[in-house]
Structures are given as C-alpha cells and as structure tokens.
Amino acid sequence: MRATAAVLLVLCLLTISHAWDCQEVVNIKNLMQIDAGLGQVVATDTSQIPYYLVGDKWIRLPGSLKHITVGPAGIWGVNKDYAIYKYVAGNWVQAAGLLKQLDAGGEQFILGANMNDTPYCLTSSATVGYKGPGSPLPWTGLPGAVKYYSCGPFGCWAVNKNDDIYLMSLNQDCQNKGWSHIEGKLSMIEVATDGSVFGVNSAGSVYTR
C-alpha cells in the first residue's frame, strides 16, 4: 500500500511544481506495488495478482507475484517464495535463482536483491535472450548490501536497511566501479526511463531529483 500511496503523492507534487495535469488512477483497488517503464505500467495487489495497464483498463496477468517490474529488459517478477519469472509470449517462465526484488529499468540488464540484501546483476544478452530453463542465466554478484533497487539510463540507485542511498553505474555486461554514497535517507527509490529519480523516506515524504 505504501508504494501506491507514494505514486499518488508523487503525481500530486509534480502537479504543483511542474503544472502537470495528473489524475487519480481508478478502476483498481488494493494495489501493493507498481512499476512503470517505457510507457508501460504493471502492478500487483494485496492478493499478489499481477496486472498490466492497457489504456485506462487493468488487464489481469496469469500467476501470483509479490513484486513485478517492466522496462527495457522486459517484464519480470518474483513470487512469495522468491522464485524469479520472466513474461514470455503470454506466460511466466521461471528463471534460476531466488530474489526478493528486481528491476528491469536498466539498459536491458536486470538488477536484484536476495533475502540477505545481496545484490545481483544479469547481463543484457542473458536477460533479452532468456526463453526458458534451457537458456543460460549467469547471475553476477555485486558488492555491498542493499534492500531495494531501481535502474535508469544513467545508473542504478539503491537503498540499504539503514535507508542510506547509493548510486552505481553499470554497463550491459554488469561491469561496474562500485557504489557511490548519496547524501540523504530514503526507504524506497525509483528511477524513470528518462533518468528522473523519485524516493520516499520513512515518514512517507516524497522527493524527486
């Protein structure tokens, strides 16, 4: 629910500061988590039902997911048992590994965190080419420990269990130069396709950068 409230609040703040014409999303209730990328919007509700927004209608997707993401890497998600899935030709195909959260907003690569906040990256060639269990899936471990990721065209942002903020630049092969600490405290962070960054702190205040 926090994710839904945060999205609505961000829209209201943008209305005030940038004079955007924003409207409240209707025809769906009890959203738990929402993600947007490349003009596409996906979400899960409190019953872990995944949805895809087409025009002004929410289309129910198959399966059960607690987290879903969409972006240049496609549509991916994880279920309550931390199993990883990619949406391929109208069906969810399970991928090797266990993650609690992942993000598809990078340059066709996937970044995610497991139950111990250990970060992992999947290269663009493996991500785009994944069609099922027979496809290679070489997850690359990354340094540090973070609880939530979001990637955009200028890098990946993350927050750790202490709400500290970090930024990492990665290429499509998951090569990187480590995390750079960014001043401030946020409990959740999201990056738009254009590189804009939005975050929510523990008090529910919303920020943009």
XYZ file of N, CA and C in Angstrom:
627
model
N 0.826 -1.196 0.000
C 0.000 0.000 0.000
C 0.865 1.253 0.000
N 2.008 1.149 0.667
C 2.882 2.313 0.709
C 3.305 2.732 -0.688
N 3.604 1.726 -1.551
C 4.029 2.048 -2.911
C 2.942 2.787 -3.662
N 1.685 2.364 -3.498
C 0.582 3.020 -4.181
C 0.419 4.449 -3.703
N 0.444 4.637 -2.383
C 0.305 5.982 -1.836
C 1.426 6.881 -2.301
N 2.631 6.308 -2.369
C 3.779 7.094 -2.811
C 3.602 7.559 -4.239
N 3.123 6.671 -5.102
C 2.923 7.036 -6.506
C 1.933 8.173 -6.626
N 0.814 8.078 -5.911
C -0.194 9.130 -5.979
C 0.357 10.446 -5.459
N 1.139 10.389 -4.366
C 1.683 11.605 -3.797
C 2.698 12.240 -4.731
N 3.540 11.437 -5.370
C 4.499 11.963 -6.338
C 3.779 12.695 -7.458
N 2.709 12.124 -7.950
C 1.944 12.770 -9.011
C 1.415 14.114 -8.561
N 0.956 14.205 -7.304
C 0.433 15.471 -6.793
C 1.537 16.512 -6.678
N 2.709 16.114 -6.221
C 3.814 17.051 -6.106
C 4.240 17.560 -7.478
N 4.282 16.676 -8.449
C 4.642 17.106 -9.797
C 3.601 18.059 -10.364
N 2.349 17.873 -9.986
C 1.303 18.788 -10.433
C 1.571 20.192 -9.933
N 2.026 20.281 -8.670
C 2.271 21.588 -8.075
C 3.514 22.245 -8.653
N 4.615 21.462 -8.785
C 5.884 22.067 -9.164
C 6.065 22.208 -10.673
N 5.416 21.363 -11.470
C 5.620 21.393 -12.915
C 4.330 21.608 -13.698
N 3.240 21.832 -12.999
C 1.939 22.106 -13.624
C 1.505 20.974 -14.539
N 1.803 19.738 -14.155
C 1.324 18.598 -14.911
C -0.151 18.367 -14.628
N -0.860 17.869 -15.602
C -2.270 17.542 -15.424
C -2.372 16.069 -15.039
N -2.493 15.794 -13.752
C -2.484 14.421 -13.264
C -3.866 14.014 -12.765
N -4.174 12.745 -12.925
C -5.453 12.218 -12.484
C -5.237 10.979 -11.630
N -6.123 10.788 -10.680
C -6.036 9.612 -9.829
C -6.392 8.361 -10.639
N -5.619 7.305 -10.417
C -5.886 6.035 -11.097
C -7.131 5.399 -10.492
N -8.052 4.986 -11.345
C -9.301 4.392 -10.875
C -9.440 2.974 -11.420
N -10.545 2.334 -11.097
C -10.900 1.005 -11.593
C -9.992 -0.107 -11.092
N -9.244 0.159 -10.031
C -8.452 -0.890 -9.399
C -8.233 -0.515 -7.941
N -8.240 -1.526 -7.075
C -8.098 -1.274 -5.646
C -7.025 -2.194 -5.061
N -6.572 -1.804 -3.875
C -5.670 -2.638 -3.077
C -4.342 -2.947 -3.759
N -3.823 -1.994 -4.539
C -2.503 -2.205 -5.131
C -1.449 -2.211 -4.027
N -0.512 -3.139 -4.140
C 0.570 -3.253 -3.164
C 1.871 -2.683 -3.711
N 2.062 -2.810 -5.040
C 3.304 -2.380 -5.664
C 3.026 -2.066 -7.122
N 3.723 -1.039 -7.656
C 3.503 -0.612 -9.035
C 4.841 -0.227 -9.655
N 4.972 -0.454 -10.964
C 6.213 -0.110 -11.639
C 5.894 0.351 -13.056
N 6.693 1.287 -13.567
C 6.484 1.828 -14.909
C 7.810 1.920 -15.639
N 7.776 1.659 -16.959
C 8.970 1.780 -17.776
C 8.617 1.728 -19.251
N 9.239 2.581 -20.041
C 8.996 2.644 -21.481
C 7.517 2.843 -21.806
N 6.808 3.591 -20.961
C 5.399 3.852 -21.196
C 4.475 2.738 -20.767
N 5.018 1.664 -20.230
C 4.217 0.545 -19.752
C 4.076 0.612 -18.240
N 2.967 0.094 -17.716
C 2.724 0.094 -16.274
C 2.265 -1.302 -15.857
N 2.872 -1.816 -14.801
C 2.488 -3.101 -14.228
C 2.299 -2.925 -12.731
N 1.559 -3.842 -12.115
C 1.288 -3.718 -10.687
C 0.902 -5.062 -10.099
N 0.983 -5.178 -8.788
C 0.451 -6.322 -8.057
C -0.437 -5.788 -6.940
N -1.457 -6.563 -6.565
C -2.330 -6.137 -5.473
C -2.033 -6.937 -4.207
N -2.815 -6.697 -3.165
C -2.564 -7.333 -1.871
C -2.814 -8.839 -1.912
N -3.501 -9.312 -2.950
C -3.687 -10.751 -3.140
C -2.606 -11.334 -4.049
N -1.595 -10.517 -4.383
C -0.462 -10.888 -5.223
C -0.887 -11.259 -6.649
N -1.953 -10.598 -7.122
C -2.401 -10.744 -8.506
C -1.695 -9.686 -9.358
N -1.001 -10.077 -10.438
C -0.310 -9.101 -11.290
C -1.241 -8.517 -12.357
N -0.988 -7.252 -12.696
C -1.801 -6.548 -13.689
C -0.905 -5.791 -14.663
N -1.473 -5.541 -15.856
C -0.812 -4.739 -16.890
C -1.818 -3.692 -17.356
N -1.392 -2.433 -17.412
C -2.294 -1.339 -17.779
C -2.321 -1.163 -19.299
N -3.515 -1.270 -19.880
C -3.720 -1.040 -21.312
C -4.736 0.086 -21.447
N -4.274 1.259 -21.893
C -5.158 2.422 -21.932
C -5.553 2.794 -20.518
N -6.850 2.749 -20.218
C -7.309 3.010 -18.856
C -7.857 1.740 -18.203
N -7.502 0.587 -18.746
C -8.006 -0.677 -18.210
C -6.860 -1.534 -17.677
N -7.072 -2.102 -16.500
C -6.103 -3.014 -15.911
C -6.415 -4.439 -16.363
N -5.462 -5.057 -17.037
C -5.612 -6.421 -17.528
C -4.906 -7.376 -16.563
N -5.640 -8.357 -16.082
C -5.044 -9.314 -15.165
C -4.092 -10.249 -15.906
N -2.893 -10.401 -15.358
C -1.919 -11.321 -15.907
C -2.009 -12.654 -15.165
N -1.544 -13.734 -15.764
C -1.581 -15.022 -15.063
C -0.600 -15.049 -13.900
N -0.759 -16.032 -13.036
C 0.203 -16.248 -11.974
C -0.049 -15.446 -10.719
N 0.879 -15.558 -9.785
C 0.828 -14.865 -8.499
C 2.209 -14.298 -8.209
N 2.307 -12.977 -8.025
C 3.587 -12.301 -7.808
C 3.477 -11.288 -6.684
N 4.541 -11.176 -5.887
C 4.565 -10.138 -4.863
C 5.311 -8.890 -5.332
N 6.090 -9.041 -6.413
C 6.814 -7.895 -6.983
C 6.909 -8.081 -8.483
N 6.705 -6.991 -9.236
C 6.744 -7.044 -10.699
C 7.448 -5.797 -11.213
N 8.152 -5.933 -12.338
C 8.882 -4.808 -12.907
C 8.826 -4.869 -14.429
N 8.875 -3.689 -15.067
C 8.849 -3.604 -16.520
C 9.859 -2.557 -16.981
N 10.480 -2.807 -18.110
C 11.473 -1.874 -18.641
C 12.121 -2.445 -19.891
N 13.274 -1.896 -20.286
C 13.959 -2.374 -21.480
C 14.302 -3.868 -21.435
N 14.406 -4.423 -20.236
C 14.721 -5.851 -20.095
C 13.484 -6.731 -20.178
N 12.302 -6.136 -20.349
C 11.073 -6.906 -20.428
C 10.271 -6.822 -19.138
N 9.390 -7.788 -18.933
C 8.575 -7.860 -17.724
C 9.053 -9.046 -16.892
N 9.431 -8.773 -15.656
C 9.930 -9.786 -14.743
C 9.192 -9.670 -13.412
N 9.247 -10.732 -12.617
C 8.617 -10.677 -11.311
C 9.150 -11.753 -10.384
N 8.807 -11.632 -9.095
C 9.146 -12.656 -8.108
C 7.893 -12.975 -7.305
N 7.774 -14.231 -6.869
C 6.610 -14.615 -6.076
C 6.946 -14.659 -4.587
N 6.007 -15.129 -3.783
C 6.188 -15.111 -2.327
C 7.312 -16.034 -1.867
N 7.685 -16.985 -2.708
C 8.776 -17.900 -2.389
C 10.096 -17.444 -2.987
N 10.139 -16.204 -3.506
C 11.329 -15.573 -4.077
C 11.742 -16.164 -5.424
N 10.890 -17.011 -6.017
C 11.183 -17.547 -7.345
C 11.081 -16.433 -8.384
N 11.941 -16.474 -9.397
C 12.060 -15.420 -10.408
C 11.372 -15.865 -11.691
N 10.634 -14.941 -12.310
C 9.932 -15.259 -13.551
C 10.109 -14.139 -14.578
N 10.139 -14.537 -15.863
C 10.104 -13.587 -16.970
C 8.836 -13.855 -17.774
N 8.201 -12.776 -18.228
C 6.980 -12.894 -19.026
C 7.367 -13.093 -20.491
N 7.087 -14.282 -21.011
C 7.476 -14.638 -22.377
C 6.251 -15.152 -23.134
N 5.882 -14.446 -24.193
C 4.795 -14.884 -25.075
C 3.512 -15.211 -24.311
N 3.169 -14.358 -23.359
C 1.906 -14.506 -22.647
C 1.929 -15.432 -21.453
N 3.105 -15.948 -21.098
C 3.215 -16.845 -19.950
C 4.458 -16.517 -19.131
N 4.417 -16.873 -17.845
C 5.569 -16.684 -16.968
C 6.486 -17.897 -17.079
N 7.762 -17.642 -17.362
C 8.768 -18.693 -17.453
C 9.721 -18.529 -16.272
N 9.872 -19.575 -15.463
C 10.720 -19.464 -14.282
C 12.183 -19.403 -14.664
N 12.922 -18.561 -13.927
C 14.360 -18.413 -14.130
C 15.092 -18.910 -12.888
N 16.318 -19.311 -13.059
C 17.105 -19.815 -11.943
C 17.404 -18.699 -10.947
N 17.490 -19.070 -9.676
C 17.845 -18.115 -8.640
C 16.674 -17.752 -7.744
N 16.989 -17.012 -6.677
C 15.991 -16.538 -5.723
C 16.260 -15.072 -5.409
N 15.262 -14.212 -5.594
C 15.382 -12.793 -5.303
C 14.110 -12.306 -4.637
N 14.233 -11.287 -3.786
C 13.037 -10.694 -3.178
C 12.532 -9.492 -3.973
N 13.420 -8.877 -4.759
C 13.054 -7.706 -5.555
C 14.016 -7.599 -6.724
N 13.512 -7.132 -7.877
C 14.370 -6.926 -9.035
C 13.835 -5.776 -9.868
N 14.683 -5.276 -10.772
C 14.292 -4.117 -11.576
C 14.760 -4.294 -13.007
N 13.870 -3.950 -13.962
C 14.151 -4.125 -15.387
C 14.408 -2.797 -16.090
N 14.685 -1.738 -15.332
C 14.795 -0.413 -15.922
C 16.139 -0.055 -16.517
N 17.145 -0.920 -16.364
C 18.463 -0.628 -16.912
C 18.521 -0.848 -18.409
N 19.735 -0.743 -18.966
C 19.921 -0.917 -20.411
C 19.846 -2.398 -20.767
N 18.662 -2.964 -20.586
C 18.333 -4.360 -20.899
C 18.980 -5.357 -19.940
N 19.600 -4.897 -18.853
C 20.078 -5.824 -17.834
C 19.121 -5.786 -16.638
N 19.221 -6.816 -15.797
C 18.385 -6.928 -14.604
C 19.256 -6.790 -13.365
N 18.757 -6.056 -12.381
C 19.430 -5.943 -11.099
C 18.449 -6.358 -10.015
N 18.916 -7.071 -9.004
C 18.007 -7.510 -7.959
C 18.713 -7.776 -6.650
N 17.919 -7.974 -5.594
C 18.457 -8.259 -4.267
C 17.809 -9.529 -3.727
N 18.595 -10.349 -3.031
C 18.026 -11.559 -2.452
C 17.581 -11.310 -1.009
N 17.219 -12.368 -0.309
C 16.676 -12.243 1.037
C 17.685 -11.695 2.035
N 18.972 -11.785 1.713
C 20.030 -11.274 2.588
C 20.539 -9.911 2.144
N 19.795 -9.252 1.241
C 20.165 -7.942 0.687
C 21.427 -8.008 -0.185
N 21.775 -9.205 -0.649
C 22.924 -9.350 -1.543
C 22.497 -8.992 -2.961
N 23.220 -8.069 -3.612
C 22.824 -7.642 -4.963
C 23.384 -8.545 -6.065
N 22.573 -8.703 -7.124
C 22.978 -9.492 -8.284
C 22.588 -8.765 -9.561
N 23.349 -9.053 -10.626
C 23.097 -8.453 -11.930
C 23.069 -9.548 -12.986
N 22.176 -9.383 -13.962
C 22.089 -10.303 -15.093
C 22.345 -9.512 -16.368
N 23.298 -9.943 -17.174
C 23.706 -9.204 -18.365
C 22.561 -9.052 -19.363
N 22.692 -8.071 -20.226
C 21.633 -7.807 -21.203
C 21.451 -8.979 -22.167
N 22.545 -9.615 -22.580
C 22.434 -10.726 -23.524
C 21.659 -11.892 -22.897
N 21.908 -12.168 -21.617
C 21.203 -13.243 -20.934
C 19.749 -12.865 -20.665
N 19.526 -11.607 -20.324
C 18.183 -11.135 -19.997
C 17.264 -11.179 -21.215
N 17.705 -10.566 -22.297
C 16.886 -10.495 -23.503
C 16.725 -11.873 -24.138
N 17.779 -12.701 -24.077
C 17.749 -13.993 -24.725
C 17.079 -15.090 -23.922
N 16.673 -14.784 -22.670
C 16.120 -15.849 -21.833
C 14.720 -16.245 -22.295
N 14.556 -17.509 -22.643
C 13.267 -18.025 -23.111
C 12.747 -19.170 -22.257
N 13.603 -19.681 -21.373
C 13.190 -20.798 -20.547
C 14.383 -21.468 -19.903
N 14.163 -22.588 -19.190
C 15.222 -23.262 -18.431
C 16.461 -23.609 -19.233
N 16.343 -23.775 -20.549
C 17.497 -24.128 -21.362
C 18.411 -22.956 -21.680
N 17.951 -21.736 -21.415
C 18.752 -20.544 -21.715
C 19.744 -20.273 -20.580
N 20.954 -19.801 -20.908
C 21.938 -19.503 -19.849
C 21.486 -18.326 -18.997
N 21.813 -18.384 -17.719
C 21.393 -17.337 -16.797
C 22.514 -17.059 -15.789
N 23.595 -16.401 -16.229
C 24.762 -16.191 -15.360
C 24.613 -14.956 -14.459
N 24.037 -15.144 -13.267
C 23.908 -14.032 -12.324
C 25.296 -13.623 -11.819
N 25.562 -12.326 -11.806
C 26.839 -11.783 -11.328
C 26.628 -11.095 -9.987
N 27.374 -11.508 -8.969
C 27.280 -10.862 -7.668
C 27.892 -9.472 -7.690
N 27.262 -8.535 -6.994
C 27.760 -7.162 -6.904
C 28.161 -6.861 -5.460
N 28.998 -5.858 -5.243
C 29.426 -5.531 -3.880
C 28.303 -4.884 -3.078
N 28.469 -4.872 -1.768
C 27.542 -4.157 -0.897
C 26.338 -4.975 -0.490
N 25.437 -4.297 0.230
C 24.183 -4.903 0.685
C 23.094 -3.850 0.608
N 22.087 -4.084 -0.214
C 21.002 -3.122 -0.374
C 19.663 -3.856 -0.402
N 18.604 -3.161 0.030
C 17.292 -3.807 0.134
C 16.386 -3.534 -1.059
N 16.667 -2.462 -1.832
C 15.782 -2.109 -2.945
C 16.571 -1.395 -4.030
N 16.300 -1.795 -5.295
C 16.995 -1.244 -6.455
C 16.033 -0.589 -7.426
N 16.548 0.358 -8.204
C 15.845 0.835 -9.382
C 16.876 1.398 -10.342
N 16.754 1.027 -11.613
C 17.749 1.414 -12.612
C 17.147 2.294 -13.698
N 17.984 3.137 -14.283
C 17.586 4.021 -15.367
C 18.730 4.184 -16.341
N 18.617 5.141 -17.261
C 19.644 5.291 -18.298
C 20.992 5.794 -17.788
N 21.012 6.365 -16.559
C 22.257 6.944 -16.048
C 22.797 6.191 -14.839
N 22.282 4.995 -14.595
C 22.795 4.208 -13.492
C 21.690 3.597 -12.652
N 22.108 2.833 -11.644
C 21.175 2.161 -10.740
C 21.264 2.783 -9.351
N 20.101 3.074 -8.779
C 20.003 3.646 -7.450
C 19.534 2.563 -6.488
N 19.942 2.675 -5.226
C 19.566 1.669 -4.246
C 19.544 2.281 -2.851
N 18.813 1.623 -1.960
C 18.815 1.994 -0.545
C 19.095 0.734 0.267
N 19.767 0.910 1.410
C 20.059 -0.242 2.254
C 19.135 -0.281 3.465
N 19.373 -1.205 4.378
C 18.490 -1.390 5.530
C 18.482 -0.184 6.467
N 19.496 0.660 6.372
C 19.557 1.886 7.173
C 19.020 3.096 6.427
N 18.435 2.877 5.249
C 17.879 3.925 4.386
C 18.950 4.822 3.769
N 20.195 4.363 3.761
C 21.253 5.102 3.072
C 21.065 4.934 1.561
N 21.457 5.940 0.787
C 21.225 5.977 -0.659
C 22.540 5.773 -1.405
N 22.496 4.955 -2.463
C 23.694 4.680 -3.244
C 23.380 4.718 -4.742
N 24.424 5.005 -5.525
C 24.313 5.052 -6.986
C 25.458 4.254 -7.593
N 25.127 3.433 -8.590
C 26.144 2.651 -9.285
C 25.931 2.752 -10.793
N 27.012 2.939 -11.530
C 26.956 2.905 -12.987
C 27.366 1.517 -13.457
N 26.533 0.904 -14.289
C 26.822 -0.420 -14.828
C 26.683 -0.399 -16.334
N 27.425 -1.269 -17.015
C 27.195 -1.446 -18.439
C 26.367 -2.706 -18.659
N 26.123 -3.061 -19.906
C 25.238 -4.181 -20.209
C 25.823 -5.536 -19.820
N 27.126 -5.556 -19.507
C 27.772 -6.791 -19.058
C 27.931 -6.833 -17.545
N 27.249 -5.922 -16.854
C 27.262 -5.835 -15.383
C 28.594 -5.355 -14.814
N 29.488 -4.846 -15.669
C 30.731 -4.285 -15.163
C 30.444 -2.947 -14.489
N 31.113 -2.699 -13.359
C 30.825 -1.506 -12.562
C 32.055 -1.072 -11.789
N 31.938 0.115 -11.188
C 33.030 0.656 -10.373
C 32.601 0.819 -8.910
N 31.608 0.053 -8.506
C 31.180 0.109 -7.114
C 30.141 1.185 -6.856
N 29.710 1.244 -5.608
C 28.657 2.174 -5.205
C 29.213 3.514 -4.761
N 28.514 4.588 -5.090
C 28.819 5.926 -4.600
C 27.714 6.327 -3.626
N 28.100 6.757 -2.442
C 27.106 7.150 -1.436
C 26.530 8.521 -1.782
N 25.187 8.628 -1.704
C 24.492 9.882 -1.989
C 23.875 10.394 -0.680
N 24.025 11.664 -0.419
C 23.519 12.243 0.830
C 22.001 12.110 0.924
N 21.510 11.839 2.128
C 20.083 11.746 2.372
C 19.683 10.388 2.903
N 18.385 10.237 3.208
C 17.828 8.983 3.710
C 16.516 8.707 2.984
N 16.383 7.510 2.411
C 15.158 7.094 1.744
C 14.906 5.618 2.042
N 13.640 5.262 2.187
C 13.301 3.861 2.420
C 12.972 3.136 1.121
N 12.670 3.889 0.053
C 12.383 3.306 -1.255
C 12.754 4.316 -2.334
N 13.194 3.828 -3.478
C 13.634 4.725 -4.551
C 13.237 4.139 -5.899
N 12.890 5.015 -6.854
C 12.519 4.584 -8.198
C 13.113 5.545 -9.223
N 13.511 5.005 -10.375
C 14.094 5.797 -11.455
C 13.217 5.671 -12.693
N 12.900 6.800 -13.321
C 12.088 6.801 -14.534
C 12.960 6.511 -15.753
N 12.318 6.210 -16.876
C 13.029 5.900 -18.107
C 13.886 7.069 -18.577
N 13.484 8.302 -18.234
C 14.262 9.475 -18.631
C 15.370 9.804 -17.641
N 15.527 9.009 -16.587
C 16.577 9.229 -15.602
C 16.148 9.992 -14.367
N 14.916 10.505 -14.334
C 14.424 11.188 -13.140
C 14.361 10.206 -11.974
N 14.668 10.692 -10.771
C 14.710 9.829 -9.591
C 13.668 10.306 -8.586
N 12.907 9.358 -8.033
C 11.901 9.642 -7.017
C 12.150 8.754 -5.814
N 11.895 9.278 -4.631
C 12.114 8.483 -3.431
C 11.132 8.832 -2.330
N 10.954 7.894 -1.420
C 10.075 8.067 -0.252
C 10.901 7.763 0.991
N 10.800 8.630 2.014
C 11.517 8.345 3.250
C 10.623 7.605 4.238
N 11.145 7.315 5.418
C 10.395 6.518 6.390
C 9.172 7.221 6.927
N 9.103 8.539 6.768
C 7.944 9.306 7.232
C 6.884 9.435 6.136
N 7.163 8.907 4.938
C 6.209 8.983 3.824
C 6.357 10.226 2.969
N 7.364 11.064 3.244
C 7.612 12.247 2.417
C 8.246 11.833 1.099
N 7.846 12.493 0.008
C 8.304 12.129 -1.328
C 9.280 13.176 -1.856
N 10.329 12.709 -2.506
C 11.346 13.610 -3.052
C 11.620 13.235 -4.515
N 12.062 14.216 -5.289
C 12.456 13.969 -6.673
C 13.802 14.634 -6.926
N 14.550 14.075 -7.861
C 15.896 14.598 -8.158
C 16.103 14.562 -9.665
